[in-house]
PDB file of N, CA, C and O in Angstrom:
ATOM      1  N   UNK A   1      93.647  70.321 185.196  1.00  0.00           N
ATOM      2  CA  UNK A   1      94.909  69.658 185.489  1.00  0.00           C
ATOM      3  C   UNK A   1      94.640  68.189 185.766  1.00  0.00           C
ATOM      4  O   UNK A   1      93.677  67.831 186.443  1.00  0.00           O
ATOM      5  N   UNK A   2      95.624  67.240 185.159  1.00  0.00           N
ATOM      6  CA  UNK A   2      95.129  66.011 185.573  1.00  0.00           C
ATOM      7  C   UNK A   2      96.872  65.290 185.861  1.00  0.00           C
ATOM      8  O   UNK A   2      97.872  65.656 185.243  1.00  0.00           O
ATOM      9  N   UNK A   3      96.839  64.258 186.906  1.00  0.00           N
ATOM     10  CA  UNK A   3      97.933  63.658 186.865  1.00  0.00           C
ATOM     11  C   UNK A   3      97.486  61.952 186.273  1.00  0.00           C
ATOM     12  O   UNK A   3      96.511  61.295 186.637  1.00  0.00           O
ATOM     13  N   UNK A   4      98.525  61.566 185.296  1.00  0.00           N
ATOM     14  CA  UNK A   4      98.160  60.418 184.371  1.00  0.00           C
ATOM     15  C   UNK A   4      99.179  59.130 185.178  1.00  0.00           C
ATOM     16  O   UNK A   4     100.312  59.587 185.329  1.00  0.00           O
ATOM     17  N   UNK A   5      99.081  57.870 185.645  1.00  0.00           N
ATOM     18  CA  UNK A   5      99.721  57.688 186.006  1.00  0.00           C
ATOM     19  C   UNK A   5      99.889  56.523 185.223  1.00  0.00           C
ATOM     20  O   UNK A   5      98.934  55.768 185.408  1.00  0.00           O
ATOM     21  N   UNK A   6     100.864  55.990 184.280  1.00  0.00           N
ATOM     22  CA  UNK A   6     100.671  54.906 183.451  1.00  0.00           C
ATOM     23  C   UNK A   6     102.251  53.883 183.500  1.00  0.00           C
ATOM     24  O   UNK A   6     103.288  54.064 184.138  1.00  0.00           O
ATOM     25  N   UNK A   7     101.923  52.996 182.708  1.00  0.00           N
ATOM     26  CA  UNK A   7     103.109  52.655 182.145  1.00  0.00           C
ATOM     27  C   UNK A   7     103.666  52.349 180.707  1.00  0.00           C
ATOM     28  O   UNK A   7     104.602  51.723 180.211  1.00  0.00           O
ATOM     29  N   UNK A   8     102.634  53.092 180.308  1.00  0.00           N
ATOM     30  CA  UNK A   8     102.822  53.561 178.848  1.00  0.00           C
ATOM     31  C   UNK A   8     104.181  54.199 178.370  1.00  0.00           C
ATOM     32  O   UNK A   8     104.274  55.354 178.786  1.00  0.00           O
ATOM     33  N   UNK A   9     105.074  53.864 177.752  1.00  0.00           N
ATOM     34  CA  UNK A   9     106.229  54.893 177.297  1.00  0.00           C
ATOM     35  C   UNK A   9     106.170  56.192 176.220  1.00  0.00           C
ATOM     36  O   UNK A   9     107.183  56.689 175.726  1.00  0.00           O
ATOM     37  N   UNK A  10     105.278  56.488 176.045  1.00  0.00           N
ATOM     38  CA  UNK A  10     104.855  57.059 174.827  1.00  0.00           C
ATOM     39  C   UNK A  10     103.754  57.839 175.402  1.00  0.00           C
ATOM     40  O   UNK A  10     102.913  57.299 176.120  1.00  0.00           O
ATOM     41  N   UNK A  11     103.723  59.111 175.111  1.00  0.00           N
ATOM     42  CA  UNK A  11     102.543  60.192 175.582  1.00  0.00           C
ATOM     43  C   UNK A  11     101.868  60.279 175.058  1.00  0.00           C
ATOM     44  O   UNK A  11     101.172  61.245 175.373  1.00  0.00           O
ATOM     45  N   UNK A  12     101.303  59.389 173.681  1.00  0.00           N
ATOM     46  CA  UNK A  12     100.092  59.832 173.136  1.00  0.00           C
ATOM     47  C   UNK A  12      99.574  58.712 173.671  1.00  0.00           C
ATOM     48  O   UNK A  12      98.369  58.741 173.918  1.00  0.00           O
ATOM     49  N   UNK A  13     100.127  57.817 173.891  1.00  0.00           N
ATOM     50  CA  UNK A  13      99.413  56.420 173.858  1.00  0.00           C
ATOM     51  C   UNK A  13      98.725  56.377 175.695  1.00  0.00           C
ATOM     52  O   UNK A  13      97.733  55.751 176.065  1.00  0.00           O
ATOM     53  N   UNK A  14      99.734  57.343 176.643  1.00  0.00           N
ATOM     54  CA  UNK A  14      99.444  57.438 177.741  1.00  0.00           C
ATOM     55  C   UNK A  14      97.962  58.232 177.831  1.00  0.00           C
ATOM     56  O   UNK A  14      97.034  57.865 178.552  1.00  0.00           O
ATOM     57  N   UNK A  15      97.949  59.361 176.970  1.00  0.00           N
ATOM     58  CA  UNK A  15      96.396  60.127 176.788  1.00  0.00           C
ATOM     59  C   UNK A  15      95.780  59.564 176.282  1.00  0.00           C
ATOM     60  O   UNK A  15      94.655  59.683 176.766  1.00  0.00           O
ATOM     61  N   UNK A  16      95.809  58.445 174.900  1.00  0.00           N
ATOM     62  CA  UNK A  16      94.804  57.938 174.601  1.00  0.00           C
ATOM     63  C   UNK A  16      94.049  57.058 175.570  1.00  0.00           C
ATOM     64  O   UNK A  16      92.836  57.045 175.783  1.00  0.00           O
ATOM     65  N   UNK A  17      95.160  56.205 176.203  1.00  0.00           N
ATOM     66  CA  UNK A  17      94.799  55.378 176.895  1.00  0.00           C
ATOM     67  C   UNK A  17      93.595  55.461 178.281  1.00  0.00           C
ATOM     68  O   UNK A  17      92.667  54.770 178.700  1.00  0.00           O
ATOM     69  N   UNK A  18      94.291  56.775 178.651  1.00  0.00           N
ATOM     70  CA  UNK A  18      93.286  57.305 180.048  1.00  0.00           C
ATOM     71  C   UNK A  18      91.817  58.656 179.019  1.00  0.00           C
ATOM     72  O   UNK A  18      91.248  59.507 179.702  1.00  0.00           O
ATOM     73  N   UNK A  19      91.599  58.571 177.929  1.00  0.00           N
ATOM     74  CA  UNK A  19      90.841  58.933 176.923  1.00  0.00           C
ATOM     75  C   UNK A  19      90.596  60.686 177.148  1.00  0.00           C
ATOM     76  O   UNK A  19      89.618  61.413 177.318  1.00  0.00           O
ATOM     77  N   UNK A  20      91.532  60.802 177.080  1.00  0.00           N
ATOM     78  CA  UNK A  20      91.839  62.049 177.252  1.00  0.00           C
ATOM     79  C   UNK A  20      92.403  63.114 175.975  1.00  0.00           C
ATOM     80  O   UNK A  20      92.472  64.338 176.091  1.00  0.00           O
ATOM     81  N   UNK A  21      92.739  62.408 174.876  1.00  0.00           N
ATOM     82  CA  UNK A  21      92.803  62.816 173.579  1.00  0.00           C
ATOM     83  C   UNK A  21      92.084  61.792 172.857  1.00  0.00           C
ATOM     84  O   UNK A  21      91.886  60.654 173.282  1.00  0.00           O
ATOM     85  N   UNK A  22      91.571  62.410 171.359  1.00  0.00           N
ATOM     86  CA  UNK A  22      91.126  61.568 170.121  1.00  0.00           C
ATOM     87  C   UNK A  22      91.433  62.571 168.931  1.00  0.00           C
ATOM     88  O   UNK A  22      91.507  63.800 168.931  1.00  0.00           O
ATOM     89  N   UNK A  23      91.597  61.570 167.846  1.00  0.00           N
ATOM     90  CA  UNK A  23      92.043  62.115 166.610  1.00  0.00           C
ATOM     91  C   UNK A  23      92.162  61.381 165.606  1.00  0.00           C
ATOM     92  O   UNK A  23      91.566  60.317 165.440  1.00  0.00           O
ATOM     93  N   UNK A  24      93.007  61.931 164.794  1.00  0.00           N
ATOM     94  CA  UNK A  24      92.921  60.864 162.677  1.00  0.00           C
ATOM     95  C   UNK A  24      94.421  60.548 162.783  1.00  0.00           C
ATOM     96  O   UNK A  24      95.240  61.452 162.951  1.00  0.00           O
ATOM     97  N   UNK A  25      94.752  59.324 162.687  1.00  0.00           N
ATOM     98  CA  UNK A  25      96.005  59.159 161.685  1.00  0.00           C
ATOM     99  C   UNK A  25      95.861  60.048 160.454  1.00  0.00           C
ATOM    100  O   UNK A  25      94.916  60.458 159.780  1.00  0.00           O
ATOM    101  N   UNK A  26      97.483  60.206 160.437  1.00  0.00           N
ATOM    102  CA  UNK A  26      97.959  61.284 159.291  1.00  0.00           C
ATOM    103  C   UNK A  26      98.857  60.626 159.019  1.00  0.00           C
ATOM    104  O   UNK A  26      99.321  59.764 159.765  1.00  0.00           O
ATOM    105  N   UNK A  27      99.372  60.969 157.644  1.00  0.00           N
ATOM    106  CA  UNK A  27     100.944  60.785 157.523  1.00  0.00           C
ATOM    107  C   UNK A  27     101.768  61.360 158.236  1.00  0.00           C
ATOM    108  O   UNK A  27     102.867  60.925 157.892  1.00  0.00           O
ATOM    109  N   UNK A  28     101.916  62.273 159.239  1.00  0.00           N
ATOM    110  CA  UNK A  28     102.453  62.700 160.436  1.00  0.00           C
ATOM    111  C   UNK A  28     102.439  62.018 161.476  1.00  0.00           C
ATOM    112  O   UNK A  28     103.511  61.821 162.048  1.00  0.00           O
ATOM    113  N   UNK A  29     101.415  61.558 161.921  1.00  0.00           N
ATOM    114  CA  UNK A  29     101.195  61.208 162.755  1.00  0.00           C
ATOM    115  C   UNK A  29      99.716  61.222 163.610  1.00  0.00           C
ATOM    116  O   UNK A  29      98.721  61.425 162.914  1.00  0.00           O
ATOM    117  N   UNK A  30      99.567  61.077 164.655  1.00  0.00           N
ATOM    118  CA  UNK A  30      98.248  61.630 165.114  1.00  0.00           C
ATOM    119  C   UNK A  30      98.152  62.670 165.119  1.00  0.00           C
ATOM    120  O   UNK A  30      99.098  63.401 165.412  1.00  0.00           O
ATOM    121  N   UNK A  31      96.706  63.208 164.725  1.00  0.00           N
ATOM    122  CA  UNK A  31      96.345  64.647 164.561  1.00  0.00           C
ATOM    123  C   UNK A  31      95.380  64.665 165.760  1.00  0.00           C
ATOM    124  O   UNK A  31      94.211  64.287 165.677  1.00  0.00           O
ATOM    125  N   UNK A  32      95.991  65.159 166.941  1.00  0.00           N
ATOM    126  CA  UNK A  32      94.600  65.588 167.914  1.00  0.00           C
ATOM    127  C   UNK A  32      93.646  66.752 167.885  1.00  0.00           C
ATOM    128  O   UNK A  32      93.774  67.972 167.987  1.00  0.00           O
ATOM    129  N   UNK A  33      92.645  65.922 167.709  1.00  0.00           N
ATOM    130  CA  UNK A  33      91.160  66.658 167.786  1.00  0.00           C
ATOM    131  C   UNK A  33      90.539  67.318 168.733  1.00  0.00           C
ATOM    132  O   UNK A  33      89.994  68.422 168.749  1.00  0.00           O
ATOM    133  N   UNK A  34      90.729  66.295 169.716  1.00  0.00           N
ATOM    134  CA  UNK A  34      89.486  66.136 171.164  1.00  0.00           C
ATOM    135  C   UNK A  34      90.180  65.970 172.008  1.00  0.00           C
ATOM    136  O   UNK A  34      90.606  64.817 172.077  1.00  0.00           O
ATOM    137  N   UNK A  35      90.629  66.868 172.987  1.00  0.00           N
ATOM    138  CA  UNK A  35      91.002  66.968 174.426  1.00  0.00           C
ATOM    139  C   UNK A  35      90.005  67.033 175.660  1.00  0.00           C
ATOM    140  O   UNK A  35      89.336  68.016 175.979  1.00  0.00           O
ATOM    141  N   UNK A  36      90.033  65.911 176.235  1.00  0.00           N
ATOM    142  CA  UNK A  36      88.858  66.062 177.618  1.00  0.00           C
ATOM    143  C   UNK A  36      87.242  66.528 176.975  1.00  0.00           C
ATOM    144  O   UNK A  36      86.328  66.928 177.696  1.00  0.00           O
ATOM    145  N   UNK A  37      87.171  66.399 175.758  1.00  0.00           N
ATOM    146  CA  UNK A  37      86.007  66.397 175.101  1.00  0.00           C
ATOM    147  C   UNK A  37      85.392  67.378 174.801  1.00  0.00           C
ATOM    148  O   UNK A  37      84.181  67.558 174.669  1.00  0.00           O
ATOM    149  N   UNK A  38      86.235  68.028 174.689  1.00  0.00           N
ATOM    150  CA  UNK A  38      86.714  69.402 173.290  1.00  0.00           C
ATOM    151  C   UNK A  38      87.307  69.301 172.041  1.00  0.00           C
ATOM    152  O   UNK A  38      88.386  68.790 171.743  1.00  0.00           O
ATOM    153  N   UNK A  39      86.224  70.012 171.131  1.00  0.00           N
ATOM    154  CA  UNK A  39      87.213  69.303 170.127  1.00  0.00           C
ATOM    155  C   UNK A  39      87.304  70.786 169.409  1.00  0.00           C
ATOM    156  O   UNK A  39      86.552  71.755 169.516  1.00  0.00           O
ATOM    157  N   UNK A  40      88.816  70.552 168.438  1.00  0.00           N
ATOM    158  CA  UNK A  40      89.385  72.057 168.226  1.00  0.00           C
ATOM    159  C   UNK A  40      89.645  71.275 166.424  1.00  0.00           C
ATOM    160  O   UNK A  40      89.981  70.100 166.279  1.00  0.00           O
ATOM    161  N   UNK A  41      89.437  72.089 165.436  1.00  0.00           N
ATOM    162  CA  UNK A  41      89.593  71.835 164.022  1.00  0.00           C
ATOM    163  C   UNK A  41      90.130  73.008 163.217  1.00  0.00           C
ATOM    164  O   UNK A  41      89.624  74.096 162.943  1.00  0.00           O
ATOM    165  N   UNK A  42      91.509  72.372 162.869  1.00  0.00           N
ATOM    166  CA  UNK A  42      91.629  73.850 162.078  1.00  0.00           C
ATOM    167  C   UNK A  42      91.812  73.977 161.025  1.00  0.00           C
ATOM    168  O   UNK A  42      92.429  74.896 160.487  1.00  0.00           O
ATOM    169  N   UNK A  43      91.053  72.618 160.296  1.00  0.00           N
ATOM    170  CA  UNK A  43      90.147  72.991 158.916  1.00  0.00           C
ATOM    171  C   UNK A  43      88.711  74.176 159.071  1.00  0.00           C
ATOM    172  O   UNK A  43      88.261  74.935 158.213  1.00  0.00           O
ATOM    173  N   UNK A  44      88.398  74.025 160.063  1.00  0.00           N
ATOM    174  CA  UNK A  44      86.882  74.295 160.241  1.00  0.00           C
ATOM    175  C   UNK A  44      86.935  75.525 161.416  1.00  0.00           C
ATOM    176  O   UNK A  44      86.265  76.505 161.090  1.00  0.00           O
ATOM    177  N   UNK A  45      87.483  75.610 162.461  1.00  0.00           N
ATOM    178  CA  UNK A  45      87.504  77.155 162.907  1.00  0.00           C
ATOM    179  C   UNK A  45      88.719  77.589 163.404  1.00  0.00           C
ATOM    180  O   UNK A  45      88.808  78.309 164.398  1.00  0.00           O
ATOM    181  N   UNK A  46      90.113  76.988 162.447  1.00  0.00           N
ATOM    182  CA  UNK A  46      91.332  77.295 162.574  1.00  0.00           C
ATOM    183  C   UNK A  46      91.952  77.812 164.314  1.00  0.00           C
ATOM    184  O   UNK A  46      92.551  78.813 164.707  1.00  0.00           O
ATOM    185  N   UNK A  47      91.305  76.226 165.196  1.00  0.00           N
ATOM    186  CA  UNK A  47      91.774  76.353 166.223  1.00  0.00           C
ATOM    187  C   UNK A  47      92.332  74.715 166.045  1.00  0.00           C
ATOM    188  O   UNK A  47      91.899  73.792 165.356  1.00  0.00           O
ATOM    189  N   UNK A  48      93.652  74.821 167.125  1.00  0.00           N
ATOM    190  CA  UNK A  48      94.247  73.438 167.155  1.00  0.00           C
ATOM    191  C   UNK A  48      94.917  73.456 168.589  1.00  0.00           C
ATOM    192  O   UNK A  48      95.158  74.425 169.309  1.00  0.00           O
ATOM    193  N   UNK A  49      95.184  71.901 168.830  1.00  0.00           N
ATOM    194  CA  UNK A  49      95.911  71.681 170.003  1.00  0.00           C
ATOM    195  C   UNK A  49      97.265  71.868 169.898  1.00  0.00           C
ATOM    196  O   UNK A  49      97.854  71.366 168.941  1.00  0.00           O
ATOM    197  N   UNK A  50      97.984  72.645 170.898  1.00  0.00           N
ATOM    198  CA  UNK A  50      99.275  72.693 170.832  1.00  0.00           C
ATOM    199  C   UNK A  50      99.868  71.995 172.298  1.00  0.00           C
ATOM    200  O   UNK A  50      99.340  72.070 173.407  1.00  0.00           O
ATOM    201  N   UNK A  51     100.966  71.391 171.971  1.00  0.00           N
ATOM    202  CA  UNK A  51     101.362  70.639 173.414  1.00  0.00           C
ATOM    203  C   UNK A  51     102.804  71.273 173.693  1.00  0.00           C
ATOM    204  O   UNK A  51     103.619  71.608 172.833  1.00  0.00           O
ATOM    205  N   UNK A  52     102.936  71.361 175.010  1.00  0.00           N
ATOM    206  CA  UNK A  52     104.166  71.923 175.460  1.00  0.00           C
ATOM    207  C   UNK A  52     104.623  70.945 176.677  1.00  0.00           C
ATOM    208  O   UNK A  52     103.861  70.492 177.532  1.00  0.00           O
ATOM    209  N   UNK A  53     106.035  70.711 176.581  1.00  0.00           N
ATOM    210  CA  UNK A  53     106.913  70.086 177.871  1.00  0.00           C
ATOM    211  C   UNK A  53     107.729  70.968 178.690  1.00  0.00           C
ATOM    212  O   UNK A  53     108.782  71.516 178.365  1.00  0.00           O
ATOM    213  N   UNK A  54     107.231  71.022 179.573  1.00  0.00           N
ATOM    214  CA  UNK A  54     108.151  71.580 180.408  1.00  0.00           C
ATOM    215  C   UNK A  54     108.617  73.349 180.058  1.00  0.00           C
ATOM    216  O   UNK A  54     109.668  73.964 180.239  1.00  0.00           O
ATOM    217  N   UNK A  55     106.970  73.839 179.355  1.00  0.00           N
ATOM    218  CA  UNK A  55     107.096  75.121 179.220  1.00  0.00           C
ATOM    219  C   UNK A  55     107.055  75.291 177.828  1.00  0.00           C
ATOM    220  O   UNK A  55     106.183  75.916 177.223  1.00  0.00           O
ATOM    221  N   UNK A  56     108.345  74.526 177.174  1.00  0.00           N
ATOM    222  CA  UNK A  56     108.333  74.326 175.685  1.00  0.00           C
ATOM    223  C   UNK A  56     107.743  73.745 174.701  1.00  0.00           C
ATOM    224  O   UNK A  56     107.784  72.517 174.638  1.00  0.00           O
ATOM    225  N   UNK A  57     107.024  74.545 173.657  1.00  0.00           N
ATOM    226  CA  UNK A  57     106.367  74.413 172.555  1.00  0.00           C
ATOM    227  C   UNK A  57     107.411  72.679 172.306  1.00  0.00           C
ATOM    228  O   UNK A  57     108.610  72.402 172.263  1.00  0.00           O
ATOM    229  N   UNK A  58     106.205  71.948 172.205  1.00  0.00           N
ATOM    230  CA  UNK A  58     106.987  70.267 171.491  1.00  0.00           C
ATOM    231  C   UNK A  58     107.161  70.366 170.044  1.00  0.00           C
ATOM    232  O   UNK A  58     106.406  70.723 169.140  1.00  0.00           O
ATOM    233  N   UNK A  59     108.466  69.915 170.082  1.00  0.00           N
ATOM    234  CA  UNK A  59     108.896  69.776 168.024  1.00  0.00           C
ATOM    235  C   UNK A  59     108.118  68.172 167.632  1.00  0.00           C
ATOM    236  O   UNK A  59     107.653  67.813 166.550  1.00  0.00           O
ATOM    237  N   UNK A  60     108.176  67.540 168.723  1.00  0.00           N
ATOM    238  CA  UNK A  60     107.403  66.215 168.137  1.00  0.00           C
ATOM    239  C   UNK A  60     105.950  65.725 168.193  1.00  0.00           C
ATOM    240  O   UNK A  60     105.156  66.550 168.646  1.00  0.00           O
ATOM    241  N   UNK A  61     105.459  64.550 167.822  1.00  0.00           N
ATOM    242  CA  UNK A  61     104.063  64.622 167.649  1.00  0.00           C
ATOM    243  C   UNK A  61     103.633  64.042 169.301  1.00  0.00           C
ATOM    244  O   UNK A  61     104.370  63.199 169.813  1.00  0.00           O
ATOM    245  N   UNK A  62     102.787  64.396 169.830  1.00  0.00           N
ATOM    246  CA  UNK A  62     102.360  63.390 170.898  1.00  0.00           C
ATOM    247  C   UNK A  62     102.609  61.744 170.625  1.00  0.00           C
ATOM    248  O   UNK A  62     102.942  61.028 171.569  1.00  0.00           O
ATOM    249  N   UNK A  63     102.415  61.162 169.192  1.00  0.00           N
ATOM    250  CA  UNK A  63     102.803  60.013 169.217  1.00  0.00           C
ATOM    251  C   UNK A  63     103.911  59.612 168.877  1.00  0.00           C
ATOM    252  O   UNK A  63     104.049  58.544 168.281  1.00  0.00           O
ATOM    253  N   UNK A  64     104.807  60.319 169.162  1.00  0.00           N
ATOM    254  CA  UNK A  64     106.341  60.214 169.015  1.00  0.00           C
ATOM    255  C   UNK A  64     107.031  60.539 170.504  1.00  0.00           C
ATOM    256  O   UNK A  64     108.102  60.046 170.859  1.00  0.00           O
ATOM    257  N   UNK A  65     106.509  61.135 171.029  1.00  0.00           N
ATOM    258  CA  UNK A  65     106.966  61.335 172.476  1.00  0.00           C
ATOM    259  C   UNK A  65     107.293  60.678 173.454  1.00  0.00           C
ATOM    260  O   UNK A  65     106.336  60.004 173.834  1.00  0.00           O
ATOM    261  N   UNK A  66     108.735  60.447 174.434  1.00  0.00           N
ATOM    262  CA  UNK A  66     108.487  59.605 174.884  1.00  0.00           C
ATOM    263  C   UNK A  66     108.442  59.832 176.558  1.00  0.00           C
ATOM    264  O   UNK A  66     109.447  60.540 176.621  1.00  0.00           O
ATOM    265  N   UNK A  67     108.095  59.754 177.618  1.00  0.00           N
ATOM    266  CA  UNK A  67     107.825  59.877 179.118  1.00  0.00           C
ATOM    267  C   UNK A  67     108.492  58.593 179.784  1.00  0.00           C
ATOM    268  O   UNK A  67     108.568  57.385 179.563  1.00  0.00           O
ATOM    269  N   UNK A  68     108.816  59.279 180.475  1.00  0.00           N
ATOM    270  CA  UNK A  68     109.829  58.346 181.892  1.00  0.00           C
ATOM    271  C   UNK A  68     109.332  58.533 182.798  1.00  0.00           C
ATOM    272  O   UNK A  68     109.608  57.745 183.703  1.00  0.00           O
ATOM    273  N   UNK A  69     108.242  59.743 183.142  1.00  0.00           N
ATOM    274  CA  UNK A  69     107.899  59.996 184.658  1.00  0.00           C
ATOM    275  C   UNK A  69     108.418  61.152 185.283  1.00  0.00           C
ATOM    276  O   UNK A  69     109.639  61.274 185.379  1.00  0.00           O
ATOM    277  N   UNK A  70     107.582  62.098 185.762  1.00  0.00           N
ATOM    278  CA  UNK A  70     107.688  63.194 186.551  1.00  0.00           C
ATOM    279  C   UNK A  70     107.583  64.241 185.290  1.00  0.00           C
ATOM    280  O   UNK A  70     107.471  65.405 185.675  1.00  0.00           O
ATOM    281  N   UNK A  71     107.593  64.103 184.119  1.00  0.00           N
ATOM    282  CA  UNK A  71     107.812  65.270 183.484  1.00  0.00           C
ATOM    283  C   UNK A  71     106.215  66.271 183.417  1.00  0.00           C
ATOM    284  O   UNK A  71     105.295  65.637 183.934  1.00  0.00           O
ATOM    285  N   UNK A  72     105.953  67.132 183.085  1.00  0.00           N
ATOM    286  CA  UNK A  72     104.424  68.186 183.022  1.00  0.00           C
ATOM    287  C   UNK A  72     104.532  68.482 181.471  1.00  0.00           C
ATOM    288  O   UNK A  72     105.482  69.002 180.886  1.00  0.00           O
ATOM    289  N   UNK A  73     103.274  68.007 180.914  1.00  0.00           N
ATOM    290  CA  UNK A  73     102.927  68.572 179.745  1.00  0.00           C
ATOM    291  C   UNK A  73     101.462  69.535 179.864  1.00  0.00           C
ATOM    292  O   UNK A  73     100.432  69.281 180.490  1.00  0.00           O
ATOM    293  N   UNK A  74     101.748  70.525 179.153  1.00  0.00           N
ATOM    294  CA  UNK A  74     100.885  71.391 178.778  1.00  0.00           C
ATOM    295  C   UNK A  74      99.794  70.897 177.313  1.00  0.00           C
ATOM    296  O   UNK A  74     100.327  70.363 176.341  1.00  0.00           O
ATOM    297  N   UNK A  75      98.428  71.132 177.336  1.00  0.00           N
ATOM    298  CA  UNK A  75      98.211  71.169 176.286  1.00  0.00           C
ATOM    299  C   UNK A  75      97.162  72.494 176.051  1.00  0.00           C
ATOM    300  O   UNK A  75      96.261  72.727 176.857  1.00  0.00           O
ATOM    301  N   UNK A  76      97.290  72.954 175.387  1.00  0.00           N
ATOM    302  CA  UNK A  76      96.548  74.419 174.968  1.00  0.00           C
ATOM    303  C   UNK A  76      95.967  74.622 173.765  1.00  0.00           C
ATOM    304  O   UNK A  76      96.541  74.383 172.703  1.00  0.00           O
ATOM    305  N   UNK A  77      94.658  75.126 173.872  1.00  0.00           N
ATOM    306  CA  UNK A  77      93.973  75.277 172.750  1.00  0.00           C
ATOM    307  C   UNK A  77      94.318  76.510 172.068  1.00  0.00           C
ATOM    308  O   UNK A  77      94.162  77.614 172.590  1.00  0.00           O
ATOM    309  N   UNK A  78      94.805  76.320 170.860  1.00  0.00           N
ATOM    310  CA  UNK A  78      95.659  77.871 169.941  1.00  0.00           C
ATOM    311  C   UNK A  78      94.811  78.158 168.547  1.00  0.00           C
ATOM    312  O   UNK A  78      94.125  77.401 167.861  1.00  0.00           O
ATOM    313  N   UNK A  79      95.146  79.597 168.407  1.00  0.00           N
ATOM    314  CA  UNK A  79      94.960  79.955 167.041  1.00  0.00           C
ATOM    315  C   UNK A  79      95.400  80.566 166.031  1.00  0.00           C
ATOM    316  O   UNK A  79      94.767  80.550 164.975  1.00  0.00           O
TER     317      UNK A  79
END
């Protein structure tokens, strides 16, 4: 569990920033790899990061997301 405290508006940019995710530009968007320095590939052993707000599976990318403060994201390693 970690609390991020930024002023970043944007949640990927808030994890990148405190280096807590890494990944590839996509035509999607960021593809996260490496959480807290784990890294999950699901070209290669069809595990990936999944992020959730507030319980709920996210429809958007971490770098599309945007944070105001107080909200809890989940991130979970899936397969």
């Amino acid at each position: 569990t970690f609390t991020v405290k930024t002023d970043k508006q944007i949640l990927g940019d808030a994890l990148l920033d405190n280096g807590l995710i890494a990944g590839e530009e996509s035509t999607y968007g960021l593809y996260v790899k490496e959480v807290n320095g784990m890294t999950a590939d699901y070209d290669t052993d069809g595990l990936y990061w999944a992020f959730y707000q507030g319980g709920a599976y996210m429809l958007t990318g971490v770098d599309s997301t945007p944070i105001s403060g107080g909200e809890t994201f989940e991130i979970r390693l899936e397969k």
